[in-house]
mmCIF file of C-alpha atoms and ligand atoms in Angstrom:
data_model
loop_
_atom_site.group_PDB
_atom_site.id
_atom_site.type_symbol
_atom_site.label_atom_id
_atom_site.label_comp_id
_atom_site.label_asym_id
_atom_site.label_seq_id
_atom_site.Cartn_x
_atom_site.Cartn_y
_atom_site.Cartn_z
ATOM 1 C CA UNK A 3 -66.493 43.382 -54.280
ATOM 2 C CA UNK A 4 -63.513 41.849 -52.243
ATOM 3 C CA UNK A 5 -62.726 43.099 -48.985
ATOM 4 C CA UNK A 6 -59.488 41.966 -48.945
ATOM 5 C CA UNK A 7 -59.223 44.372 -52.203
ATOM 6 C CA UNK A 8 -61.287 46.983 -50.978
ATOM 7 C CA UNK A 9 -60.285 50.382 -48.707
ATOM 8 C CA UNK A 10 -61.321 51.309 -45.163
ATOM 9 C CA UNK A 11 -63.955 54.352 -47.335
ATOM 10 C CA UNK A 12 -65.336 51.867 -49.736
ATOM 11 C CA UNK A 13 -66.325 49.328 -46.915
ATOM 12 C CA UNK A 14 -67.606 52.345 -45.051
ATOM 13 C CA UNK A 15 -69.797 53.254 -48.002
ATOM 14 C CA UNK A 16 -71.195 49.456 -48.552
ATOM 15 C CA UNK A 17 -72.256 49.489 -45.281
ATOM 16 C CA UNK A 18 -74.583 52.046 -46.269
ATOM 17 C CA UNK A 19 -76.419 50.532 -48.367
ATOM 18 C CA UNK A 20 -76.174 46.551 -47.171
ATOM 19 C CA UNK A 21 -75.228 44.859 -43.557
ATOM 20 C CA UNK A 22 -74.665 41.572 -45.603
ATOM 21 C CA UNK A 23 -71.561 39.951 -45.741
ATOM 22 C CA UNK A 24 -70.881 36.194 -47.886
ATOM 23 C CA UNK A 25 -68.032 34.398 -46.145
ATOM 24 C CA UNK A 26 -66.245 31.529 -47.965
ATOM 25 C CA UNK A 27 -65.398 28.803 -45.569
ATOM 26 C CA UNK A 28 -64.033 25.338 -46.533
ATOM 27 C CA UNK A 29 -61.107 23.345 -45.965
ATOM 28 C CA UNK A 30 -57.608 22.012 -46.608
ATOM 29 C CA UNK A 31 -57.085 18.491 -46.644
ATOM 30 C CA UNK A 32 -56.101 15.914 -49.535
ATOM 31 C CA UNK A 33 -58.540 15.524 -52.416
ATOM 32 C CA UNK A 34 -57.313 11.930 -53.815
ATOM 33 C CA UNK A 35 -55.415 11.514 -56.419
ATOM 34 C CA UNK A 36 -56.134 14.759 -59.011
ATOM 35 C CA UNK A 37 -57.688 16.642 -56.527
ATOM 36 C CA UNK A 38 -56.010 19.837 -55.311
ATOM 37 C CA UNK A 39 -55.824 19.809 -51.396
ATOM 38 C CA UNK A 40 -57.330 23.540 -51.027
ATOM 39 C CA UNK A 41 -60.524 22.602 -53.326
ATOM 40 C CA UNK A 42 -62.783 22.840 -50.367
ATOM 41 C CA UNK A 43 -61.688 26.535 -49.796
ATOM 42 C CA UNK A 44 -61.365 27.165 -53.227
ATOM 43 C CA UNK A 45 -64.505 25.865 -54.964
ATOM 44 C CA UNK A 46 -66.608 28.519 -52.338
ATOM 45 C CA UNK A 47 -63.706 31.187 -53.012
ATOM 46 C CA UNK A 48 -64.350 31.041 -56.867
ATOM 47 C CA UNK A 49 -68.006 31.124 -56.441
ATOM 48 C CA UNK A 50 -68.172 33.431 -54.067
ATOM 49 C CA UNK A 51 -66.013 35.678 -56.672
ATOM 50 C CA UNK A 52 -68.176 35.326 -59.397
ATOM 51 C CA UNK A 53 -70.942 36.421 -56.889
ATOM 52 C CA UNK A 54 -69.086 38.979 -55.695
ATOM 53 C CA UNK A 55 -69.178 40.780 -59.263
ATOM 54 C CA UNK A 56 -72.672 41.789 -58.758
ATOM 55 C CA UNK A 57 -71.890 44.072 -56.005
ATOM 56 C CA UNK A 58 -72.178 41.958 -52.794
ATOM 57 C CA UNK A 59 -68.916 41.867 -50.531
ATOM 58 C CA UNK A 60 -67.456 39.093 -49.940
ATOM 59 C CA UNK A 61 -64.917 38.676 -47.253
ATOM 60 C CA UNK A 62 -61.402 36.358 -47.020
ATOM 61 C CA UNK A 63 -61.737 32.877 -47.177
ATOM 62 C CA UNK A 64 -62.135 30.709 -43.877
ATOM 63 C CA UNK A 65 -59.807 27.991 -45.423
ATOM 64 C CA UNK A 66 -59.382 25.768 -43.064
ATOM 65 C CA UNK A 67 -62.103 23.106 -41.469
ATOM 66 C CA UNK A 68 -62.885 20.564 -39.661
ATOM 67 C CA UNK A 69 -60.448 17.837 -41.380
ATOM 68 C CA UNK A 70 -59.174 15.262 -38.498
ATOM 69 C CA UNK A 71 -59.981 12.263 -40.409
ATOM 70 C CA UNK A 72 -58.316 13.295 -43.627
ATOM 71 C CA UNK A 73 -54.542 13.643 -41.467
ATOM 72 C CA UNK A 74 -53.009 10.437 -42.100
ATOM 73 C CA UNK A 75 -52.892 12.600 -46.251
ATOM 74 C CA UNK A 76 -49.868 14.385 -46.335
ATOM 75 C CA UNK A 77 -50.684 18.462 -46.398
ATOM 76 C CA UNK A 78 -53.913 18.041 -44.996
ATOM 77 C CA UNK A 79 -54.981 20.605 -41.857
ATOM 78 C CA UNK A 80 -57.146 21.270 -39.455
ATOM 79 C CA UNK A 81 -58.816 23.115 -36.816
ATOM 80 C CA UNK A 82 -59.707 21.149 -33.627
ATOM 81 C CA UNK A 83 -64.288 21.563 -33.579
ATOM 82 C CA UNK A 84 -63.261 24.558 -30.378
ATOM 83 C CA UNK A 85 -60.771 26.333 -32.140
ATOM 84 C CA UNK A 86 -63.025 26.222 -35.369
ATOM 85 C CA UNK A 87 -65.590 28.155 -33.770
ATOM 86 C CA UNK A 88 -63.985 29.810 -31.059
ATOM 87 C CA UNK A 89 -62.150 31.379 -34.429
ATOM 88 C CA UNK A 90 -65.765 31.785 -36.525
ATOM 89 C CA UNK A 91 -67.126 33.868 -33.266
ATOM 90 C CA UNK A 92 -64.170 36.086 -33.407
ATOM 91 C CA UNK A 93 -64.708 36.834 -37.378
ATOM 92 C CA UNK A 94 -68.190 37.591 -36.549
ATOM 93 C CA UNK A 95 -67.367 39.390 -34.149
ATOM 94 C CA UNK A 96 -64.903 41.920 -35.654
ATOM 95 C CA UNK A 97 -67.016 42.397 -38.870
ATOM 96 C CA UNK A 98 -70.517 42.940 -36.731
ATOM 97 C CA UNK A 99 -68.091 45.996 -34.708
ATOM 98 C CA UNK A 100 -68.312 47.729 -37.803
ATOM 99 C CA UNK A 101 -71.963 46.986 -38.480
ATOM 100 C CA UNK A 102 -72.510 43.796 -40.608
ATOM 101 C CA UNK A 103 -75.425 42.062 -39.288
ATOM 102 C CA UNK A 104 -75.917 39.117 -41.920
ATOM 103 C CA UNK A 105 -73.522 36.844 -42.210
ATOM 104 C CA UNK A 106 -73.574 34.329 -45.187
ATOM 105 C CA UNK A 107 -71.331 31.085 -44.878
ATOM 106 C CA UNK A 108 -70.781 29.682 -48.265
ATOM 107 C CA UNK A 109 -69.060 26.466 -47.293
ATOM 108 C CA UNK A 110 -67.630 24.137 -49.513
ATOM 109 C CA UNK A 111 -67.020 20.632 -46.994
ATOM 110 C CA UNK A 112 -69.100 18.656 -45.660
ATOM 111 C CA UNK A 113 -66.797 18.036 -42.677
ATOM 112 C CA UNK A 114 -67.404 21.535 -41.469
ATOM 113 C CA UNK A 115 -71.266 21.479 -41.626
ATOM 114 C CA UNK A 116 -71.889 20.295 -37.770
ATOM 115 C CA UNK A 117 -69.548 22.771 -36.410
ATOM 116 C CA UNK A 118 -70.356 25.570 -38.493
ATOM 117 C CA UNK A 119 -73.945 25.139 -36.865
ATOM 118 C CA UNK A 120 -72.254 24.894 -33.361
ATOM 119 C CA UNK A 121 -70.798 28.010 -34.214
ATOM 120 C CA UNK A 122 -73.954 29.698 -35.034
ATOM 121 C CA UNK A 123 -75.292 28.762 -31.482
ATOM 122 C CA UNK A 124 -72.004 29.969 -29.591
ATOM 123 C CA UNK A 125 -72.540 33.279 -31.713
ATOM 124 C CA UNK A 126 -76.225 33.425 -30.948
ATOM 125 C CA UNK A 127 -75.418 32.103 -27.290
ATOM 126 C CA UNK A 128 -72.791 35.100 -26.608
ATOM 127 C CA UNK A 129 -75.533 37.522 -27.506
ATOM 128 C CA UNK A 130 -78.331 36.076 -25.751
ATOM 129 C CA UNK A 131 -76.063 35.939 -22.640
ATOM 130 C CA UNK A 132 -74.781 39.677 -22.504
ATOM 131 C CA UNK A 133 -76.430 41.245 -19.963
ATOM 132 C CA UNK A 134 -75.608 44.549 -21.043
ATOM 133 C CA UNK A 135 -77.556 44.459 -24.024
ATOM 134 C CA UNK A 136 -74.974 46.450 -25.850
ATOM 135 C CA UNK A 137 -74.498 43.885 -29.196
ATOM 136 C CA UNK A 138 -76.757 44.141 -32.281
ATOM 137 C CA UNK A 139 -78.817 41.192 -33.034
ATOM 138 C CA UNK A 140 -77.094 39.485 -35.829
ATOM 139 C CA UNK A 141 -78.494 36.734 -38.129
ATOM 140 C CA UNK A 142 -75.674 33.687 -39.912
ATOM 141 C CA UNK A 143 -76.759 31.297 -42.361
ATOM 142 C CA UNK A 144 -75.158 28.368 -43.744
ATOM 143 C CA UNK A 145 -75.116 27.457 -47.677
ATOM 144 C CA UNK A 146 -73.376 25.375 -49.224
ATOM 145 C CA UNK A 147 -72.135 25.814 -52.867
ATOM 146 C CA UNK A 148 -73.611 22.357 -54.258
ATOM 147 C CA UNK A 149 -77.203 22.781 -52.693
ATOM 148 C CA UNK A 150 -78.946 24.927 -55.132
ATOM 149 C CA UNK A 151 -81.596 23.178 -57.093
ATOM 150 C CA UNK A 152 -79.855 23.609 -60.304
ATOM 151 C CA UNK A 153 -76.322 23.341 -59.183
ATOM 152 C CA UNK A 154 -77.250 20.162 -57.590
ATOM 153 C CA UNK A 155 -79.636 18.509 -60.708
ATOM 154 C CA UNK A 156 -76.931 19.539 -63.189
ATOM 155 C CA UNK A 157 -74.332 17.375 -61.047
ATOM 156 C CA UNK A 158 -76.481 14.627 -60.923
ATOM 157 C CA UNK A 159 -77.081 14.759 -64.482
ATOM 158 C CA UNK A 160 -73.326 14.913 -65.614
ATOM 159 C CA UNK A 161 -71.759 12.448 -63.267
ATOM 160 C CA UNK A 162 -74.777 9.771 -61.714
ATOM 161 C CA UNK A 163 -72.981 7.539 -59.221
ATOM 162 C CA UNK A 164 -69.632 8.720 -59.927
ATOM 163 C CA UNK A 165 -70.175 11.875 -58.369
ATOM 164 C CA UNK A 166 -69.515 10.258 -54.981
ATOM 165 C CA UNK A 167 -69.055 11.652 -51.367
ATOM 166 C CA UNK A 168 -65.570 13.074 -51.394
ATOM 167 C CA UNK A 169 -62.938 14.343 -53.581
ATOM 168 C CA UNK A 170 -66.282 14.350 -56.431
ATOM 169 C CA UNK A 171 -66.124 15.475 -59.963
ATOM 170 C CA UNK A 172 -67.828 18.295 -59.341
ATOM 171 C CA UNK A 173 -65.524 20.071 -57.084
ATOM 172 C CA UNK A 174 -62.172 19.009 -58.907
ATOM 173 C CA UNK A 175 -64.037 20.444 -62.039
ATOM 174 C CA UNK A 176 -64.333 23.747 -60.385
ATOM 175 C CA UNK A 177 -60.904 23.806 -59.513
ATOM 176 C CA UNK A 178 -60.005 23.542 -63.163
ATOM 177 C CA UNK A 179 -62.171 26.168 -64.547
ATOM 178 C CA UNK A 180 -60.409 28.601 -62.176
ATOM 179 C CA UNK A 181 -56.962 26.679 -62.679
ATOM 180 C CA UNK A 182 -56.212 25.361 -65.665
ATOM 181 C CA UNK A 183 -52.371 25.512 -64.702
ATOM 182 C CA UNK A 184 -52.678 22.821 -62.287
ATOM 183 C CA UNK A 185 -54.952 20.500 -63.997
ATOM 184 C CA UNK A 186 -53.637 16.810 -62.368
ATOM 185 C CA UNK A 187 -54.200 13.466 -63.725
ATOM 186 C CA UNK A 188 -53.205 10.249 -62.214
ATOM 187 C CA UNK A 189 -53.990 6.328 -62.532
ATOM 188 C CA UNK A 190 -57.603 6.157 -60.700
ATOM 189 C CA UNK A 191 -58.115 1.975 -59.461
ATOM 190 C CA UNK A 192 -61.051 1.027 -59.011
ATOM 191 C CA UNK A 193 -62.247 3.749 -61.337
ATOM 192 C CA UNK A 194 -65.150 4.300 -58.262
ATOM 193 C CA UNK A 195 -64.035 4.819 -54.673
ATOM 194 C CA UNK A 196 -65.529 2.724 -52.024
ATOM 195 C CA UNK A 197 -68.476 4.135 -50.143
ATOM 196 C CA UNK A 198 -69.036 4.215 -46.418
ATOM 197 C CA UNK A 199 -68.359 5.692 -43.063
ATOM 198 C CA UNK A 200 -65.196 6.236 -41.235
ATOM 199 C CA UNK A 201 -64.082 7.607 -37.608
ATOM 200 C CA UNK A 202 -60.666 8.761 -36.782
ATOM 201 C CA UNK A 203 -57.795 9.592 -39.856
ATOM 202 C CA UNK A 204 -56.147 6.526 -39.652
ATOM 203 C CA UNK A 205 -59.735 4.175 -39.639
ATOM 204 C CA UNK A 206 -60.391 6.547 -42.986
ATOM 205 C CA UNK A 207 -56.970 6.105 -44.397
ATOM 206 C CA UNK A 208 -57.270 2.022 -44.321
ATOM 207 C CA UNK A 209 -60.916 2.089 -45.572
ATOM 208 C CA UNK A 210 -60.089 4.670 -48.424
ATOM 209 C CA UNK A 211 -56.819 3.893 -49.262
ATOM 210 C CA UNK A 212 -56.565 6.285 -52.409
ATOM 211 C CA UNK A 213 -58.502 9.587 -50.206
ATOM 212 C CA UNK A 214 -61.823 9.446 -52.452
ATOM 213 C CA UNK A 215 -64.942 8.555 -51.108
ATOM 214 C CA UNK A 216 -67.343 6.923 -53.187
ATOM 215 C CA UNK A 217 -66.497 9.311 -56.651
ATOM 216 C CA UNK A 218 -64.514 9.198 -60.224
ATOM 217 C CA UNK A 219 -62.966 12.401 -60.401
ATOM 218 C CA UNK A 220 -60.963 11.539 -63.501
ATOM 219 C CA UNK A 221 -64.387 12.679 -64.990
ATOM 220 C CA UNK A 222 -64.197 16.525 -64.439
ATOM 221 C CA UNK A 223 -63.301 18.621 -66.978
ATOM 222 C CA UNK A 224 -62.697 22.242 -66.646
ATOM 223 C CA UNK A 225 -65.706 23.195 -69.111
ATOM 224 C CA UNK A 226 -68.066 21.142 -66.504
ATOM 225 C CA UNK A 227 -66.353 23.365 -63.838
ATOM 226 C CA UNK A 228 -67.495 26.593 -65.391
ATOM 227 C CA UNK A 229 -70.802 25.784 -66.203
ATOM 228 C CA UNK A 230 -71.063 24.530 -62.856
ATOM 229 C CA UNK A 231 -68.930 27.824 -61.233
ATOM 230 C CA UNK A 232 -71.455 30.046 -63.065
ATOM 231 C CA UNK A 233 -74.653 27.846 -61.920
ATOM 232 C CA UNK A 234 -73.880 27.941 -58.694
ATOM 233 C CA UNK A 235 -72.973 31.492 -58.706
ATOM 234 C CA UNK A 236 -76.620 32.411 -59.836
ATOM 235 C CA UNK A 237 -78.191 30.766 -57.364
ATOM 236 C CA UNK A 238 -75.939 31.786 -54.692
ATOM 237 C CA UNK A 239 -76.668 35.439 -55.781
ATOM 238 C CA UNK A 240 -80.312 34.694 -55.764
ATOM 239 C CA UNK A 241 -79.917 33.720 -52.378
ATOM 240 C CA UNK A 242 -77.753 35.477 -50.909
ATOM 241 C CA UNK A 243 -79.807 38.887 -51.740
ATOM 242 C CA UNK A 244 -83.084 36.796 -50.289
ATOM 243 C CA UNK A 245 -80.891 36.579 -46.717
ATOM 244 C CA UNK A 246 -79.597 40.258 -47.073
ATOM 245 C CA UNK A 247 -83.103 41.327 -47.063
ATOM 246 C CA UNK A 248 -84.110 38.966 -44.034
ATOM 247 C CA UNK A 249 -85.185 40.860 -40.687
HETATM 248 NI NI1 NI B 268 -64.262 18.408 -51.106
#
């Protein structure tokens, strides 16, 4: 169940039955080469959807992160850290007005992963502070879509080394499961990114000349991307109910 796709009546009649809420959040910034820019928001969008058949609501997609060091990329955004979660209190807050009091973050960059847990603690510090005692408590988790046990051995199992740090097999084979239209190749030298650390975007843009991080992405295929989708999905499911039924 989509939100976005849903009416005022059928949200009202969720709510009767489950506070819970997944949230896709991710990101969009340059993914090398044959990597679409919006597969950070998109990888956690099309697993969230599969989730979302089973009857959990899942709401629009938080699609752009935390992405400073990837702006030297043309059509790469971002949200300053403040704005971020200044923006991730107000979504919590206008969902928890009409009674959602679990709010699942399936995020799908690592970039956002620090402020997504400042966010928590400006959410958690906004109720703590309100002296009038008037907000329910609320509880947020963060998952991301790669961390299952499964999800994670199966990537390690199809790509080794080449899976990388950024702009990764995995991810770009996601994207192709859910569009095969848009399926890019290009040249890929050296066949592995470099590895390492970075600071602002133009310190990443000279140390990973090409946008990839560590990773062969000429090595997804869409197949890999649904067996991977749907992997992820289960567990995601699995977890997701585990939080819903969290007091
Ligand atoms: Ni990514």
């Amino acid at each position: 169940m989509r939100l976005h796709l849903s009416t005022w009546q059928e949200v009202e009649t969720y709510l009767q039955t489950s506070k819970a809420i997944l949230i896709p959040i991710g990101s969009t910034e340059q993914h090398g080469p044959n990597g679409l820019i919006g597969t950070d928001a998109l990888c956690p969008e099309i697993i969230g959807g599969l989730a979302a058949e089973s009857g959990l609501l899942m709401a629009p997609t938080f699609n752009i992160g935390v992405a400073q060091h990837h702006m030297e990329f043309p059509g790469s955004m971002t949200l300053r850290p403040s704005t971020f979660i200044a923006t991730m209190v107000d979504w919590v807050d206008s969902l928890a007005k009409h009674g959602f009091t679990h709010f699942y973050w399936l995020n799908g960059h690592g970039g956002n992963i620090a402020t997504i847990n400042a966010g928590f603690a400006e959410i958690y510090a906004s109720r703590s502070l309100d002296t009038g005692n008037g907000r329910t408590p609320i509880r947020c988790k963060l998952r991301n879509w790669w961390q299952g046990k499964e999800t994670y051995e199966k990537c390690k199992a199809l790509y080794g080394k080449a899976h990388g740090a950024h702009a990764t097999p995995s991810e770009v084979a996601v994207t192709q499961f859910a569009y095969p239209d848009h399926i890019k190749t290009a040249p890929l030298s050296p066949e592995i990114a470099p590895s390492g650390g970075y600071t602002d975007a133009r310190d990443y843009r000279a140390r990973f000349p090409d946008g990839r991080i560590g990773s062969n992405p000429a090595l997804a295929t869409p197949e890999d991307g649904e067996l991977l989708a749907k992997l992820a999905a289960k567990e995601v499911t699995a977890d997701f109910e585990r939080f819903a039924a969290e007091q």
